[in-house]
C-alpha atoms as an extended CHARMM CRD file, in Angstrom:
* protein
*
       172  EXT
         1         1  LEU       CA             -6.5620000000        4.2860000000       20.0030000000  PROA      1               0.0000000000
         2         2  ASN       CA             -8.0130000000        1.5490000000       22.3540000000  PROA      2               0.0000000000
         3         3  SER       CA            -11.4410000000        1.3930000000       23.7990000000  PROA      3               0.0000000000
         4         4  ASP       CA            -10.5400000000        3.8460000000       26.2730000000  PROA      4               0.0000000000
         5         5  ALA       CA             -9.2650000000        6.2870000000       23.7030000000  PROA      5               0.0000000000
         6         6  GLU       CA             -5.6820000000        5.9330000000       24.5580000000  PROA      6               0.0000000000
         7         7  ARG       CA             -2.8710000000        5.7470000000       22.1170000000  PROA      7               0.0000000000
         8         8  VAL       CA             -1.3390000000        2.3440000000       21.8800000000  PROA      8               0.0000000000
         9         9  TRP       CA              1.1790000000        3.0640000000       18.9180000000  PROA      9               0.0000000000
        10        10  ASP       CA              2.6020000000        5.9010000000       17.1040000000  PROA      10              0.0000000000
        11        11  SER       CA              4.1880000000        5.5760000000       13.7830000000  PROA      11              0.0000000000
        12        12  GLY       CA              6.2940000000        8.5490000000       14.1530000000  PROA      12              0.0000000000
        13        13  GLU       CA              8.1100000000        9.4300000000       10.9100000000  PROA      13              0.0000000000
        14        14  GLU       CA              7.7890000000        5.8430000000        9.4640000000  PROA      14              0.0000000000
        15        15  LEU       CA              5.4590000000        6.8180000000        6.8750000000  PROA      15              0.0000000000
        16        16  GLU       CA              7.6860000000        9.6360000000        5.6930000000  PROA      16              0.0000000000
        17        17  GLN       CA             10.7820000000        7.6130000000        5.6900000000  PROA      17              0.0000000000
        18        18  ARG       CA              9.1590000000        4.7560000000        3.6590000000  PROA      18              0.0000000000
        19        19  THR       CA              7.7630000000        7.2140000000        1.0200000000  PROA      19              0.0000000000
        20        20  ALA       CA             11.1440000000        9.0110000000        0.8260000000  PROA      20              0.0000000000
        21        21  ALA       CA             12.4750000000        5.6240000000       -0.6360000000  PROA      21              0.0000000000
        22        22  LEU       CA              9.9360000000        5.6910000000       -3.5700000000  PROA      22              0.0000000000
        23        23  PRO       CA             11.6080000000        5.6640000000       -7.1390000000  PROA      23              0.0000000000
        24        24  ASN       CA              8.2880000000        6.7240000000       -8.8260000000  PROA      24              0.0000000000
        25        25  VAL       CA              7.2690000000        9.8560000000       -6.7880000000  PROA      25              0.0000000000
        26        26  ASN       CA              9.1290000000       12.8340000000       -5.2480000000  PROA      26              0.0000000000
        27        27  PHE       CA              9.4260000000       12.8570000000       -1.5070000000  PROA      27              0.0000000000
        28        28  ASN       CA              6.2060000000       14.5580000000        0.1880000000  PROA      28              0.0000000000
        29        29  ALA       CA              4.8070000000       15.4040000000       -3.3310000000  PROA      29              0.0000000000
        30        30  SER       CA              1.1910000000       16.6130000000       -3.3380000000  PROA      30              0.0000000000
        31        31  ASN       CA             -1.5380000000       14.6660000000       -5.1820000000  PROA      31              0.0000000000
        32        32  THR       CA             -1.9680000000       17.1600000000       -7.8350000000  PROA      32              0.0000000000
        33        33  GLY       CA              1.7230000000       17.6130000000       -8.8130000000  PROA      33              0.0000000000
        34        34  ASN       CA              5.0840000000       15.9320000000       -8.2490000000  PROA      34              0.0000000000
        35        35  ALA       CA              7.2100000000       18.7060000000       -6.6530000000  PROA      35              0.0000000000
        36        36  ARG       CA              9.6850000000       17.4530000000       -4.1660000000  PROA      36              0.0000000000
        37        37  ASP       CA              8.9940000000       18.2350000000       -0.5260000000  PROA      37              0.0000000000
        38        38  ASP       CA              5.7850000000       20.1450000000       -1.3720000000  PROA      38              0.0000000000
        39        39  ARG       CA              3.9390000000       18.6790000000        1.7870000000  PROA      39              0.0000000000
        40        40  SER       CA              6.3620000000       18.7390000000        4.5060000000  PROA      40              0.0000000000
        41        41  ASP       CA              5.0530000000       21.9830000000        5.9640000000  PROA      41              0.0000000000
        42        42  ASN       CA              1.4900000000       20.7960000000        5.9240000000  PROA      42              0.0000000000
        43        43  LYS       CA              0.6610000000       17.0580000000        6.8270000000  PROA      43              0.0000000000
        44        44  GLY       CA              3.3650000000       15.1150000000        4.8510000000  PROA      44              0.0000000000
        45        45  PRO       CA              1.8060000000       12.0260000000        3.2050000000  PROA      45              0.0000000000
        46        46  GLU       CA             -1.5360000000       12.6580000000        4.9150000000  PROA      46              0.0000000000
        47        47  PRO       CA             -2.8630000000        9.2830000000        5.9640000000  PROA      47              0.0000000000
        48        48  GLU       CA             -6.5490000000        9.5350000000        4.9340000000  PROA      48              0.0000000000
        49        49  GLY       CA             -8.4520000000        6.2410000000        4.6660000000  PROA      49              0.0000000000
        50        50  VAL       CA             -7.8820000000        3.3510000000        6.9840000000  PROA      50              0.0000000000
        51        51  THR       CA             -9.6270000000        0.0040000000        6.8970000000  PROA      51              0.0000000000
        52        52  THR       CA             -8.7430000000       -3.3630000000        8.5530000000  PROA      52              0.0000000000
        53        53  GLY       CA             -9.0400000000       -6.9050000000        7.3690000000  PROA      53              0.0000000000
        54        54  ARG       CA             -8.4340000000      -10.3540000000        8.6960000000  PROA      54              0.0000000000
        55        55  ILE       CA             -6.6330000000      -12.9050000000        6.4940000000  PROA      55              0.0000000000
        56        56  GLY       CA             -6.1040000000      -16.1200000000        8.0310000000  PROA      56              0.0000000000
        57        57  ASN       CA             -4.9950000000      -15.5440000000       11.6830000000  PROA      57              0.0000000000
        58        58  LYS       CA             -3.7780000000      -12.0410000000       11.2420000000  PROA      58              0.0000000000
        59        59  THR       CA             -5.3750000000       -8.6310000000       11.1250000000  PROA      59              0.0000000000
        60        60  PHE       CA             -3.9650000000       -6.0740000000        8.5670000000  PROA      60              0.0000000000
        61        61  ALA       CA             -4.4350000000       -2.3440000000        8.4030000000  PROA      61              0.0000000000
        62        62  PHE       CA             -4.4990000000       -0.8120000000        4.9970000000  PROA      62              0.0000000000
        63        63  ILE       CA             -3.5900000000        2.9880000000        5.1410000000  PROA      63              0.0000000000
        64        64  GLY       CA             -4.3620000000        5.1480000000        2.1170000000  PROA      64              0.0000000000
        65        65  LEU       CA             -1.9280000000        8.1050000000        1.8420000000  PROA      65              0.0000000000
        66        66  GLU       CA             -3.8900000000       10.9740000000        0.1560000000  PROA      66              0.0000000000
        67        67  ARG       CA             -1.0500000000       13.2120000000       -0.9180000000  PROA      67              0.0000000000
        68        68  VAL       CA              1.8160000000       11.1110000000       -1.9860000000  PROA      68              0.0000000000
        69        69  GLY       CA             -0.5290000000        8.1590000000       -3.0410000000  PROA      69              0.0000000000
        70        70  GLY       CA             -0.5390000000        4.4500000000       -2.3700000000  PROA      70              0.0000000000
        71        71  VAL       CA             -1.4370000000        2.1030000000        0.4510000000  PROA      71              0.0000000000
        72        72  MET       CA              0.6810000000        1.2030000000        3.4560000000  PROA      72              0.0000000000
        73        73  VAL       CA              0.0280000000       -2.2400000000        4.9000000000  PROA      73              0.0000000000
        74        74  TYR       CA              0.7310000000       -3.2590000000        8.3520000000  PROA      74              0.0000000000
        75        75  ASP       CA              0.1310000000       -6.4400000000       10.3530000000  PROA      75              0.0000000000
        76        76  VAL       CA             -1.7310000000       -5.2310000000       13.4120000000  PROA      76              0.0000000000
        77        77  SER       CA             -2.4250000000       -8.4170000000       15.0590000000  PROA      77              0.0000000000
        78        78  VAL       CA             -0.7320000000       -7.0960000000       18.0820000000  PROA      78              0.0000000000
        79        79  PRO       CA             -1.9730000000       -3.4590000000       18.2150000000  PROA      79              0.0000000000
        80        80  THR       CA              0.8290000000       -2.1600000000       20.3260000000  PROA      80              0.0000000000
        81        81  SER       CA              3.4670000000       -3.5410000000       17.8760000000  PROA      81              0.0000000000
        82        82  PRO       CA              2.3140000000       -3.1180000000       14.2630000000  PROA      82              0.0000000000
        83        83  VAL       CA              4.7210000000       -4.7760000000       11.7650000000  PROA      83              0.0000000000
        84        84  PHE       CA              5.2010000000       -3.0200000000        8.2590000000  PROA      84              0.0000000000
        85        85  VAL       CA              4.3380000000       -5.5580000000        5.5990000000  PROA      85              0.0000000000
        86        86  ASN       CA              4.1910000000       -3.7240000000        2.1720000000  PROA      86              0.0000000000
        87        87  TYR       CA              3.7670000000       -0.2590000000        0.4600000000  PROA      87              0.0000000000
        88        88  VAL       CA              2.0670000000       -0.0890000000       -2.9150000000  PROA      88              0.0000000000
        89        89  ASN       CA              2.0920000000        2.9910000000       -4.7990000000  PROA      89              0.0000000000
        90        90  THR       CA              0.9460000000        2.7450000000       -8.4770000000  PROA      90              0.0000000000
        91        91  ARG       CA              1.4710000000        6.4820000000       -9.0850000000  PROA      91              0.0000000000
        92        92  ASP       CA              4.0870000000        7.5210000000      -11.6250000000  PROA      92              0.0000000000
        93        93  GLY       CA              5.0750000000       11.1420000000      -11.0280000000  PROA      93              0.0000000000
        94        94  ALA       CA              1.9610000000       13.2270000000      -11.7690000000  PROA      94              0.0000000000
        95        95  THR       CA              0.0320000000       10.4900000000      -13.2730000000  PROA      95              0.0000000000
        96        96  GLY       CA             -1.4970000000        7.1980000000      -12.2990000000  PROA      96              0.0000000000
        97        97  ASP       CA             -3.5960000000        6.5970000000       -9.1560000000  PROA      97              0.0000000000
        98        98  ARG       CA             -3.4960000000        9.7410000000       -7.1590000000  PROA      98              0.0000000000
        99        99  GLY       CA             -5.2230000000       10.8400000000       -3.9410000000  PROA      99              0.0000000000
       100       100  PRO       CA             -6.7090000000        7.6670000000       -2.2630000000  PROA      100             0.0000000000
       101       101  GLU       CA             -9.7700000000        8.8750000000       -0.4800000000  PROA      101             0.0000000000
       102       102  GLY       CA            -11.8380000000        5.9550000000        0.2560000000  PROA      102             0.0000000000
       103       103  ILE       CA            -10.5670000000        2.4200000000        1.2110000000  PROA      103             0.0000000000
       104       104  ILE       CA            -12.5200000000       -0.8760000000        1.8210000000  PROA      104             0.0000000000
       105       105  PHE       CA            -11.5190000000       -4.4100000000        2.5500000000  PROA      105             0.0000000000
       106       106  VAL       CA            -13.4370000000       -7.0370000000        1.0310000000  PROA      106             0.0000000000
       107       107  PRO       CA            -12.8980000000      -10.5080000000        2.8000000000  PROA      107             0.0000000000
       108       108  ALA       CA            -12.6020000000      -13.6290000000        0.6990000000  PROA      108             0.0000000000
       109       109  ASN       CA            -15.9380000000      -14.8730000000        1.5200000000  PROA      109             0.0000000000
       110       110  ARG       CA            -17.6910000000      -11.8050000000        0.1450000000  PROA      110             0.0000000000
       111       111  SER       CA            -15.4560000000      -11.2580000000       -2.8130000000  PROA      111             0.0000000000
       112       112  PRO       CA            -16.5870000000      -12.0470000000       -6.3370000000  PROA      112             0.0000000000
       113       113  ASN       CA            -13.3170000000      -14.1830000000       -6.9360000000  PROA      113             0.0000000000
       114       114  GLY       CA            -13.0910000000      -15.5440000000       -3.6240000000  PROA      114             0.0000000000
       115       115  LYS       CA             -9.8900000000      -13.8760000000       -2.6560000000  PROA      115             0.0000000000
       116       116  PRO       CA             -9.5300000000      -10.9300000000       -0.3770000000  PROA      116             0.0000000000
       117       117  LEU       CA             -9.4960000000       -7.4510000000       -2.0840000000  PROA      117             0.0000000000
       118       118  VAL       CA             -8.5780000000       -3.8810000000       -1.2260000000  PROA      118             0.0000000000
       119       119  ILE       CA            -10.5800000000       -1.4890000000       -3.2040000000  PROA      119             0.0000000000
       120       120  ILE       CA             -9.4500000000        2.3030000000       -3.2110000000  PROA      120             0.0000000000
       121       121  GLY       CA            -11.2440000000        5.2370000000       -4.6200000000  PROA      121             0.0000000000
       122       122  ASN       CA             -8.7700000000        7.9870000000       -5.8680000000  PROA      122             0.0000000000
       123       123  GLU       CA            -10.3030000000       11.3040000000       -5.7250000000  PROA      123             0.0000000000
       124       124  VAL       CA             -7.6410000000       13.2640000000       -7.6800000000  PROA      124             0.0000000000
       125       125  SER       CA             -7.1640000000       10.8230000000      -10.5820000000  PROA      125             0.0000000000
       126       126  GLY       CA            -10.8400000000        9.7340000000      -10.6520000000  PROA      126             0.0000000000
       127       127  THR       CA             -9.6770000000        6.2860000000      -10.7030000000  PROA      127             0.0000000000
       128       128  THR       CA            -10.6880000000        3.0000000000       -8.7360000000  PROA      128             0.0000000000
       129       129  ALA       CA             -7.9390000000        0.6450000000       -7.9310000000  PROA      129             0.0000000000
       130       130  ILE       CA             -8.5910000000       -2.9140000000       -6.9500000000  PROA      130             0.0000000000
       131       131  PHE       CA             -5.9080000000       -5.0860000000       -5.2080000000  PROA      131             0.0000000000
       132       132  GLN       CA             -6.0130000000       -8.8420000000       -4.7300000000  PROA      132             0.0000000000
       133       133  VAL       CA             -4.4290000000       -9.3390000000       -1.3910000000  PROA      133             0.0000000000
       134       134  GLU       CA             -3.1400000000      -12.7820000000       -2.0810000000  PROA      134             0.0000000000
       135       135  SER       CA             -3.1620000000      -15.0650000000       -4.8710000000  PROA      135             0.0000000000
       136       136  GLU       CA             -1.3970000000      -18.3410000000       -5.8250000000  PROA      136             0.0000000000
       137       137  GLY       CA              0.0430000000      -16.7390000000       -8.9560000000  PROA      137             0.0000000000
       138       138  MET       CA              1.5510000000      -13.8660000000       -7.0750000000  PROA      138             0.0000000000
       139       139  LYS       CA              2.9680000000      -16.4230000000       -4.4340000000  PROA      139             0.0000000000
       140       140  LYS       CA              4.4970000000      -18.5410000000       -7.1100000000  PROA      140             0.0000000000
       141       141  LEU       CA              6.0950000000      -15.4220000000       -8.7000000000  PROA      141             0.0000000000
       142       142  VAL       CA              7.4150000000      -14.2110000000       -5.4210000000  PROA      142             0.0000000000
       143       143  ARG       CA              8.9000000000      -17.6700000000       -4.5860000000  PROA      143             0.0000000000
       144       144  LYS       CA             10.3250000000      -17.8040000000       -8.3100000000  PROA      144             0.0000000000
       145       145  LEU       CA             11.9010000000      -14.2500000000       -8.1750000000  PROA      145             0.0000000000
       146       146  ALA       CA             12.7260000000      -14.1090000000       -4.4240000000  PROA      146             0.0000000000
       147       147  PRO       CA             12.7230000000      -10.4010000000       -4.0180000000  PROA      147             0.0000000000
       148       148  ASP       CA             14.8380000000       -9.2670000000       -1.0880000000  PROA      148             0.0000000000
       149       149  ARG       CA             14.7360000000       -5.4270000000       -1.5230000000  PROA      149             0.0000000000
       150       150  PHE       CA             11.7880000000       -2.9790000000       -1.7190000000  PROA      150             0.0000000000
       151       151  GLU       CA             12.6040000000       -2.0720000000       -5.2000000000  PROA      151             0.0000000000
       152       152  ASP       CA             12.3260000000       -5.8220000000       -6.1280000000  PROA      152             0.0000000000
       153       153  ILE       CA              8.8530000000       -6.0670000000       -4.6180000000  PROA      153             0.0000000000
       154       154  ILE       CA              7.9440000000       -3.0970000000       -6.7290000000  PROA      154             0.0000000000
       155       155  ALA       CA              9.1600000000       -4.9740000000       -9.7910000000  PROA      155             0.0000000000
       156       156  VAL       CA              7.2730000000       -7.9850000000       -8.8830000000  PROA      156             0.0000000000
       157       157  LEU       CA              3.9620000000       -6.0070000000       -8.4830000000  PROA      157             0.0000000000
       158       158  ALA       CA              4.7330000000       -4.2500000000      -11.9710000000  PROA      158             0.0000000000
       159       159  LEU       CA              5.2130000000       -7.7010000000      -13.5110000000  PROA      159             0.0000000000
       160       160  TYR       CA              2.1130000000       -9.2430000000      -11.9510000000  PROA      160             0.0000000000
       161       161  ARG       CA             -0.3340000000       -7.9120000000      -14.4400000000  PROA      161             0.0000000000
       162       162  PRO       CA             -1.8830000000       -9.4470000000      -17.5750000000  PROA      162             0.0000000000
       163       163  GLY       CA              0.3880000000       -7.6750000000      -20.1300000000  PROA      163             0.0000000000
       164       164  PRO       CA              3.7840000000       -8.8920000000      -18.7200000000  PROA      164             0.0000000000
       165       165  LEU       CA              2.4240000000      -12.3520000000      -17.7140000000  PROA      165             0.0000000000
       166       166  GLY       CA              0.8670000000      -12.9460000000      -21.1250000000  PROA      166             0.0000000000
       167       167  SER       CA              3.9370000000      -11.8120000000      -23.0410000000  PROA      167             0.0000000000
       168       168  GLY       CA              6.2760000000      -14.3300000000      -21.2510000000  PROA      168             0.0000000000
       169       169  MET       CA              8.3470000000      -11.5840000000      -19.7580000000  PROA      169             0.0000000000
       170       170  VAL       CA              8.0070000000      -13.1730000000      -16.3520000000  PROA      170             0.0000000000
       171       171  ASP       CA              9.5220000000      -16.2950000000      -17.6490000000  PROA      171             0.0000000000
       172       172  ASP       CA             12.6550000000      -14.6690000000      -18.9210000000  PROA      172             0.0000000000
């Protein structure tokens, strides 16, 4: 909504279409189980928490999906024409981070490591997830692996953790 409470953009069914492509969670699953299409007659993925943050010269919206989980990221620098950037969901079926309830953006100048962070409180799993929005290491890995499909991006995100990085897995 703009300052006059007028709608400037509507995502339509985009959130549902993007969550339908998830390999790790059934479509419209609830945050307490993993039954397929459990939420379609209710509110679907149920966008719950939204925060915005500025990185460089762009403004991003981070949208927590309470039921199916994860965070959608849109470039909202032009509010009437948001651009989908990424969707990260660390849930695995009925386990992992479930039920993002609170979400905040921490700009680099207020972050303990000098990098922008997105912090998510997950109500159902009782977990807190902290995502570093950009890092030189991630940028190098993306350049090296050159993902060109959504599934490849998920694989890059899975690899960019201390275990796989320390094992040499990324170098193979």
